[in-house]
PDB file of C-alpha atoms in Angstrom:
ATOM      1  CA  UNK W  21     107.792 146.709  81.371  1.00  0.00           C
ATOM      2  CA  UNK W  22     109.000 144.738  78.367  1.00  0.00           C
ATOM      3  CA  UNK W  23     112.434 143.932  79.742  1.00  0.00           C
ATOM      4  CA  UNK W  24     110.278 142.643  82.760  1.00  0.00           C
ATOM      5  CA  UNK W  25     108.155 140.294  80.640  1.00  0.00           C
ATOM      6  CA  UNK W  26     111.872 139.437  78.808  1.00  0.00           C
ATOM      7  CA  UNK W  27     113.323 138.601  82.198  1.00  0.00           C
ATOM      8  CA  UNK W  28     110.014 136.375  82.937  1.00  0.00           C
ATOM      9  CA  UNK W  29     109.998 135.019  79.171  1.00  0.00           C
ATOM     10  CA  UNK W  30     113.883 134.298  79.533  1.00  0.00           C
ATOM     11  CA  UNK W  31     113.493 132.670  83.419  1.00  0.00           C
ATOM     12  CA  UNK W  32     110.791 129.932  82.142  1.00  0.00           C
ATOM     13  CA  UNK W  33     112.685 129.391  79.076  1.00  0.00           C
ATOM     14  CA  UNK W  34     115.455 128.552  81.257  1.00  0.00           C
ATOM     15  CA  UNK W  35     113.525 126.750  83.692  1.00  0.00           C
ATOM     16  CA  UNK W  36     112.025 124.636  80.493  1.00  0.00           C
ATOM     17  CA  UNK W  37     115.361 123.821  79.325  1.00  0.00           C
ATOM     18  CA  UNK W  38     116.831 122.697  83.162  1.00  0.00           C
ATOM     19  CA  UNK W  39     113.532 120.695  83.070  1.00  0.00           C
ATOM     20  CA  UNK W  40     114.458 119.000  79.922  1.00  0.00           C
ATOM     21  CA  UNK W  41     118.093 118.563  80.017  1.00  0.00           C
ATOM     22  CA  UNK W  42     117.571 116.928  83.458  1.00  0.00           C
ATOM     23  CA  UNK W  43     114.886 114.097  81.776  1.00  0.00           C
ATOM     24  CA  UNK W  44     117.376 113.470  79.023  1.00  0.00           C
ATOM     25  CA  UNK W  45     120.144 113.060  82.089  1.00  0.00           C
ATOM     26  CA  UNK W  46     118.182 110.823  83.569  1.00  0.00           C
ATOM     27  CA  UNK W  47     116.561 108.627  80.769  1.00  0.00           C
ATOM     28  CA  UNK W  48     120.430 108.533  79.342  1.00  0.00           C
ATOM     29  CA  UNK W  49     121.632 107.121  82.739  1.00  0.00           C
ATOM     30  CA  UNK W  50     118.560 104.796  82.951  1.00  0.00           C
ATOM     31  CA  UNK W  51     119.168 103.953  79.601  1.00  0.00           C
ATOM     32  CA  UNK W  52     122.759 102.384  80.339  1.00  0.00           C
ATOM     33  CA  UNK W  53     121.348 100.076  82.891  1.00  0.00           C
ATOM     34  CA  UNK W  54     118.527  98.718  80.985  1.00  0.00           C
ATOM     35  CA  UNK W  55     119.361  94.233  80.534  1.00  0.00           C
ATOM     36  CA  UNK W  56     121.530  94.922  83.439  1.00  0.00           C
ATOM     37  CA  UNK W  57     119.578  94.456  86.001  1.00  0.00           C
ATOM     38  CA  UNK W  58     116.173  92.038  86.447  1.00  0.00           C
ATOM     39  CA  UNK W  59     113.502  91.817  83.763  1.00  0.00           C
ATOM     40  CA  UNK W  60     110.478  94.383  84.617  1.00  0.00           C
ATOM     41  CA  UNK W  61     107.647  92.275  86.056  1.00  0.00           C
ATOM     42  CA  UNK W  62     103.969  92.904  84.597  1.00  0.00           C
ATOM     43  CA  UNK W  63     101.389  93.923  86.934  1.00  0.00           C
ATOM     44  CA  UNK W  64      99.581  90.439  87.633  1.00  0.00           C
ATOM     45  CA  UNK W  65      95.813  90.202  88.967  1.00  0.00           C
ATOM     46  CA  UNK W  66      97.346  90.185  92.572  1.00  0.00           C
ATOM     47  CA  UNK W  67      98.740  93.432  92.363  1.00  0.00           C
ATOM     48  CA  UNK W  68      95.139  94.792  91.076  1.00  0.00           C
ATOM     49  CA  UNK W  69      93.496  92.977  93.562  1.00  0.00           C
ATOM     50  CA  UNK W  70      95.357  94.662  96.419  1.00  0.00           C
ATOM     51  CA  UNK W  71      94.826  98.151  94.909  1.00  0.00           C
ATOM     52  CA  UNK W  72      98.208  98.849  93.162  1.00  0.00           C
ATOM     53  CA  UNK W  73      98.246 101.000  90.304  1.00  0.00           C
ATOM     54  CA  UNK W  74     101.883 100.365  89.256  1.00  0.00           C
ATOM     55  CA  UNK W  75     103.796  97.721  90.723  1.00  0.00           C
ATOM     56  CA  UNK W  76     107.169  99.173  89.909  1.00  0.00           C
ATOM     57  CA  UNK W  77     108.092  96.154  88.064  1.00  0.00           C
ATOM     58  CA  UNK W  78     107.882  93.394  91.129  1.00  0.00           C
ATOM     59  CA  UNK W  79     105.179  91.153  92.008  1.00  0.00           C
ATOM     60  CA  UNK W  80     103.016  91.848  94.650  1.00  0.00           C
ATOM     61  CA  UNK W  81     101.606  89.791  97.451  1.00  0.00           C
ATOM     62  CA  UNK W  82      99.412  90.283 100.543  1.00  0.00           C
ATOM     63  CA  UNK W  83     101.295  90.843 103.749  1.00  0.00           C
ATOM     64  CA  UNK W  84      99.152  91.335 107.142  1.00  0.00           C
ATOM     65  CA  UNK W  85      97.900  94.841 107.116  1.00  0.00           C
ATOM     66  CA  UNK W  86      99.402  95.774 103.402  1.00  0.00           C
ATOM     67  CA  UNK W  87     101.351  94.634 100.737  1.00  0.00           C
ATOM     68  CA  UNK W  88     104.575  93.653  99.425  1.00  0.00           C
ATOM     69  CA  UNK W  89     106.316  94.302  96.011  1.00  0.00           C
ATOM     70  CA  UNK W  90     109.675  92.150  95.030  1.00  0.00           C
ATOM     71  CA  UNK W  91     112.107  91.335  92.393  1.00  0.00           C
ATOM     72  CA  UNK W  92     115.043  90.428  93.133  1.00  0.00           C
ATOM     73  CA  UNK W  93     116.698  92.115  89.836  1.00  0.00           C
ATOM     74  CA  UNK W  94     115.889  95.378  91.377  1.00  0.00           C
ATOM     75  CA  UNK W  95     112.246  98.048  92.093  1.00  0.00           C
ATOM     76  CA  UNK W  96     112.173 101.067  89.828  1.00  0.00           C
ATOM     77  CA  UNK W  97     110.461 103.663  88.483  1.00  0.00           C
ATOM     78  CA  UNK W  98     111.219 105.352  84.980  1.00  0.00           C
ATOM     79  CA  UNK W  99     114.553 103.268  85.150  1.00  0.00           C
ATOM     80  CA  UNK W 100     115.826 104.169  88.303  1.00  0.00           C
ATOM     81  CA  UNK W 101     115.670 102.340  91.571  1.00  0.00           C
ATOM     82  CA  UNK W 102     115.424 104.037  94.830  1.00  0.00           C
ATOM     83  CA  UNK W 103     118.160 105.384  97.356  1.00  0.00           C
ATOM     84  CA  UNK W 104     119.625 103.162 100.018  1.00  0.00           C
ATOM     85  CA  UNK W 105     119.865 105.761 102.371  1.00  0.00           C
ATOM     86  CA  UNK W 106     116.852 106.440 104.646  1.00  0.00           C
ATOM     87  CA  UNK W 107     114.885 103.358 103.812  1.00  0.00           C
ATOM     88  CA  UNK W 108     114.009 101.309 106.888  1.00  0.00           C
ATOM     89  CA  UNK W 109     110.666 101.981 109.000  1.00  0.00           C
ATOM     90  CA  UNK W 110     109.705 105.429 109.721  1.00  0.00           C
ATOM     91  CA  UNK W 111     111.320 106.755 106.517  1.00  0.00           C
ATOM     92  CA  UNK W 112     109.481 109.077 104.520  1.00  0.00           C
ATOM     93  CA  UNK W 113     111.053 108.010 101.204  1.00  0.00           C
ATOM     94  CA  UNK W 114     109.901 104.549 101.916  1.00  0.00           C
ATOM     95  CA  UNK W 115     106.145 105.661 102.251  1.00  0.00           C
ATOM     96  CA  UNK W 116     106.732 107.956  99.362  1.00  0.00           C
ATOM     97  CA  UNK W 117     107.375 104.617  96.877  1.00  0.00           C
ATOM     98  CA  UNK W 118     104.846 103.070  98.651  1.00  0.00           C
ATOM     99  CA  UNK W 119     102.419 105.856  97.526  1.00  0.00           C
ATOM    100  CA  UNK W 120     103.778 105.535  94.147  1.00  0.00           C
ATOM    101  CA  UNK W 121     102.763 102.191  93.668  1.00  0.00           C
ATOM    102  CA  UNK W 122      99.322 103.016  95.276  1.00  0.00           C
ATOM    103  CA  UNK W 123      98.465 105.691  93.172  1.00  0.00           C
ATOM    104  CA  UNK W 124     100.820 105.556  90.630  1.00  0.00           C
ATOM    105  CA  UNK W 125     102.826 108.900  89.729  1.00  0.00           C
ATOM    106  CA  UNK W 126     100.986 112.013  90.538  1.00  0.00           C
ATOM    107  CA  UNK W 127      97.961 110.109  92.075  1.00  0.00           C
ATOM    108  CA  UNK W 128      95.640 111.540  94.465  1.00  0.00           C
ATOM    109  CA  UNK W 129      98.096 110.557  97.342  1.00  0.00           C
ATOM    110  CA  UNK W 130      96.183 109.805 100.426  1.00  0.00           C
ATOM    111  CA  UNK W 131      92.439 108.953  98.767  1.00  0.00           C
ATOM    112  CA  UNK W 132      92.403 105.677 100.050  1.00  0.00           C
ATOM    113  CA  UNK W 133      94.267 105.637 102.913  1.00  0.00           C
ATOM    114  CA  UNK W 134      98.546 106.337 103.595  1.00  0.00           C
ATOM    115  CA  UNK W 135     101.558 104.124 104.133  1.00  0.00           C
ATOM    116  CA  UNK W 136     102.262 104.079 107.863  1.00  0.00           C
ATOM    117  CA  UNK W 137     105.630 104.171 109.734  1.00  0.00           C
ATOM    118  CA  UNK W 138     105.861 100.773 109.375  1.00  0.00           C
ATOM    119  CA  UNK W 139     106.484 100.609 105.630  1.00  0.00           C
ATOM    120  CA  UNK W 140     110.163  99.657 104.772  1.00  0.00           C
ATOM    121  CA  UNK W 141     112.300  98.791 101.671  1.00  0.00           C
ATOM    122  CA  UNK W 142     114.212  95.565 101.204  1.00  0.00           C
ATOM    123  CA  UNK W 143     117.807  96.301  99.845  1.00  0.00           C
ATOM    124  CA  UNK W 144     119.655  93.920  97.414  1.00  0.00           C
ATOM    125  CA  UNK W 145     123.015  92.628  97.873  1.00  0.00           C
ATOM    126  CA  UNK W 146     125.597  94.857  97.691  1.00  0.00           C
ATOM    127  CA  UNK W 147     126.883  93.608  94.147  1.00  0.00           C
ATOM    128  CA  UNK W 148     123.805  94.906  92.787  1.00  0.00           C
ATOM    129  CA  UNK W 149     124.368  98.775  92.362  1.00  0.00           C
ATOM    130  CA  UNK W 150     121.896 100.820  90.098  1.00  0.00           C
ATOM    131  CA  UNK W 151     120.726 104.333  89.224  1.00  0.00           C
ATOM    132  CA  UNK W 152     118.614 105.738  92.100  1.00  0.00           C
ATOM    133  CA  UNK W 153     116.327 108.786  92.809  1.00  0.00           C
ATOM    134  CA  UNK W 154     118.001 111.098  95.299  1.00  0.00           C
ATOM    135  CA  UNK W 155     116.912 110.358  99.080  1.00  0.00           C
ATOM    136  CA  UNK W 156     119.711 110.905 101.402  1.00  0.00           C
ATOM    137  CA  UNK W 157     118.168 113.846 103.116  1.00  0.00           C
ATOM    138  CA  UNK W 158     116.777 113.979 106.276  1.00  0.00           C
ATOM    139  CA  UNK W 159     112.829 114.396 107.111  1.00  0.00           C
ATOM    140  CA  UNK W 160     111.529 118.009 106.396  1.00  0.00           C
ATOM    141  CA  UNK W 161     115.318 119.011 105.272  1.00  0.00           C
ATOM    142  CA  UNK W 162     116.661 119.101 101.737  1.00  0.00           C
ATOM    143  CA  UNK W 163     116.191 120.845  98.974  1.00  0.00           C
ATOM    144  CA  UNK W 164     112.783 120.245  97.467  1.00  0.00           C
ATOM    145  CA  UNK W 165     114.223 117.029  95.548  1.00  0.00           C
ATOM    146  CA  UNK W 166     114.910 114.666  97.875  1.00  0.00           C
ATOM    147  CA  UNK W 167     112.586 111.823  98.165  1.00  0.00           C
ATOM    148  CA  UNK W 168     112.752 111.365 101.850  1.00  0.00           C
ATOM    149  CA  UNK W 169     111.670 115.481 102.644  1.00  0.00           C
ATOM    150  CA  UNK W 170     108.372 115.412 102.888  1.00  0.00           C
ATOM    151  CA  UNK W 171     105.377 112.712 102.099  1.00  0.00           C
ATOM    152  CA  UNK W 172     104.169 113.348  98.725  1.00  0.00           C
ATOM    153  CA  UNK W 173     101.121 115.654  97.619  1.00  0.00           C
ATOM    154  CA  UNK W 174      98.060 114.555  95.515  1.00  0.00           C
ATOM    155  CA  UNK W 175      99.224 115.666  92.255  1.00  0.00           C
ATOM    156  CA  UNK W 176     102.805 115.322  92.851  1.00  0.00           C
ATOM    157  CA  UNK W 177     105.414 113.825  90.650  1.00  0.00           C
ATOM    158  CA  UNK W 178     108.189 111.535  91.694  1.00  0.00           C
ATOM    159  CA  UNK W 179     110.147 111.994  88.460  1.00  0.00           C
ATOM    160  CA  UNK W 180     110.842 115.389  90.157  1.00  0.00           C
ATOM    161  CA  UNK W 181     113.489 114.284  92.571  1.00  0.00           C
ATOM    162  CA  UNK W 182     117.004 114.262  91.623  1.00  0.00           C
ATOM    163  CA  UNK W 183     119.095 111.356  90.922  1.00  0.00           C
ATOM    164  CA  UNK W 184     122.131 109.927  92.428  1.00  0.00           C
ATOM    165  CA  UNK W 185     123.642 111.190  95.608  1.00  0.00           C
ATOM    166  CA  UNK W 186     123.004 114.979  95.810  1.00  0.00           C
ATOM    167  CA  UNK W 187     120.422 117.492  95.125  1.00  0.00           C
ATOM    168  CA  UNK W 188     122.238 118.518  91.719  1.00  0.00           C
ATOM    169  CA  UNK W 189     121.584 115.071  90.309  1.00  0.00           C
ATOM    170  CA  UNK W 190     124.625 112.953  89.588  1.00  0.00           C
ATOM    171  CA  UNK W 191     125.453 109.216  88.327  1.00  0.00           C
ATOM    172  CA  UNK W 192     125.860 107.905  91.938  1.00  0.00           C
ATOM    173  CA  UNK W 193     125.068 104.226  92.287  1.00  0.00           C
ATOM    174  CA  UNK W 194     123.380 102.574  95.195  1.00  0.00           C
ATOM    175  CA  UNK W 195     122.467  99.138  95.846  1.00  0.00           C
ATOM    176  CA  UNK W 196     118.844  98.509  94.276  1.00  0.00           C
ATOM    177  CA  UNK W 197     115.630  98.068  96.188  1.00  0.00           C
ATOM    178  CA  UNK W 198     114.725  94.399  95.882  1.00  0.00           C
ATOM    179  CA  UNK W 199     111.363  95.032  97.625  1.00  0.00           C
ATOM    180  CA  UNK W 200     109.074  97.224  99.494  1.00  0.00           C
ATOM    181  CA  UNK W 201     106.314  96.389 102.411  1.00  0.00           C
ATOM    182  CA  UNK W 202     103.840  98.532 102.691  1.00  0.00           C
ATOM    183  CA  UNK W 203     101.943  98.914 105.160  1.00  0.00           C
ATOM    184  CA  UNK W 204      98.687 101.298 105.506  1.00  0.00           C
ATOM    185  CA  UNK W 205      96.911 103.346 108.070  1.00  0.00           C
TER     186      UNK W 205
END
């Protein structure tokens, strides 16, 4: 019984550390890009208008049907932009960021309606490439930190998927996300 509570005790322990040496990897890679890319963009009375809770650091506009974040330095969350894999219409990754800027990070996803199919990212030119959370998996495969597996849950956090170009989380670059449409149900 106690080396079964040491096994437990030892397994979160590691788990913590994984947990934290992975948010220091990341904040140190985001960390190197900061100045190199666009200046953040406040959230202006547009963006709160149209319901978004954090506008990743573009402006927003209305489009028919939705909205539209943009800057042309680059969209990103905690640092990192997005991957340019799997970002066109129907892409699960692209609804995911457009959830994220709905709700902001671990919102009740879904409370106020969902990005549809239609939703898309906007990639910059290929000179511009950034840090990006991991999303070149396909729909419903992976391995629980892609962003383009599965639509997010309420609750959910999107600092949980990897970075870079695999599941382990590596210092891949891709070219940034200049924009997002998103478009709801």
């Amino acid at each position: 019984s106690k080396k079964s509570s040491s096994k437990k005790s030892s397994s979160k322990k590691s788990s913590s550390k994984s947990s934290k040496k992975a948010a220091r990897s990341i904040s140190t890679l985001a960390g190197r890009w900061q100045g190199k890319w666009g200046a953040c963009r406040a959230a202006s009375s547009t963006c709160k208008a149209l319901g978004v809770v954090d506008n990743l650091c573009g402006s927003c506009a209305k489009v028919p049907g939705g909205f539209m974040l943009y800057n042309g330095g680059g969209l990103r969350f905690n640092g990192l932009s997005f991957d340019d894999d799997h970002h066109g219409p129907g892409s699960v990754q692209a609804r995911n960021v457009c959830s994220l800027a709905m709700y902001g990070n671990q919102g009740v996803y879904g409370a106020r309606g969902t990005p549809n199919k239609d939703s898309r990212a906007l990639i910059g030119p290929s000179s511009l490439k950034v840090p990006h959370y991991f999303g070149a998996c396909k729909m419903g495969g992976g391995c629980g930190k892609c962003a383009n597996q599965q639509l997010l849950q309420a609750g959910e956090d999107f600092g949980k998927f990897a970075h870079g170009g695999s599941c382990e989380g590596d210092e891949d670059l891709d070219r940034a996300w200049v924009g997002v449409k998103c478009y709801l149900e």
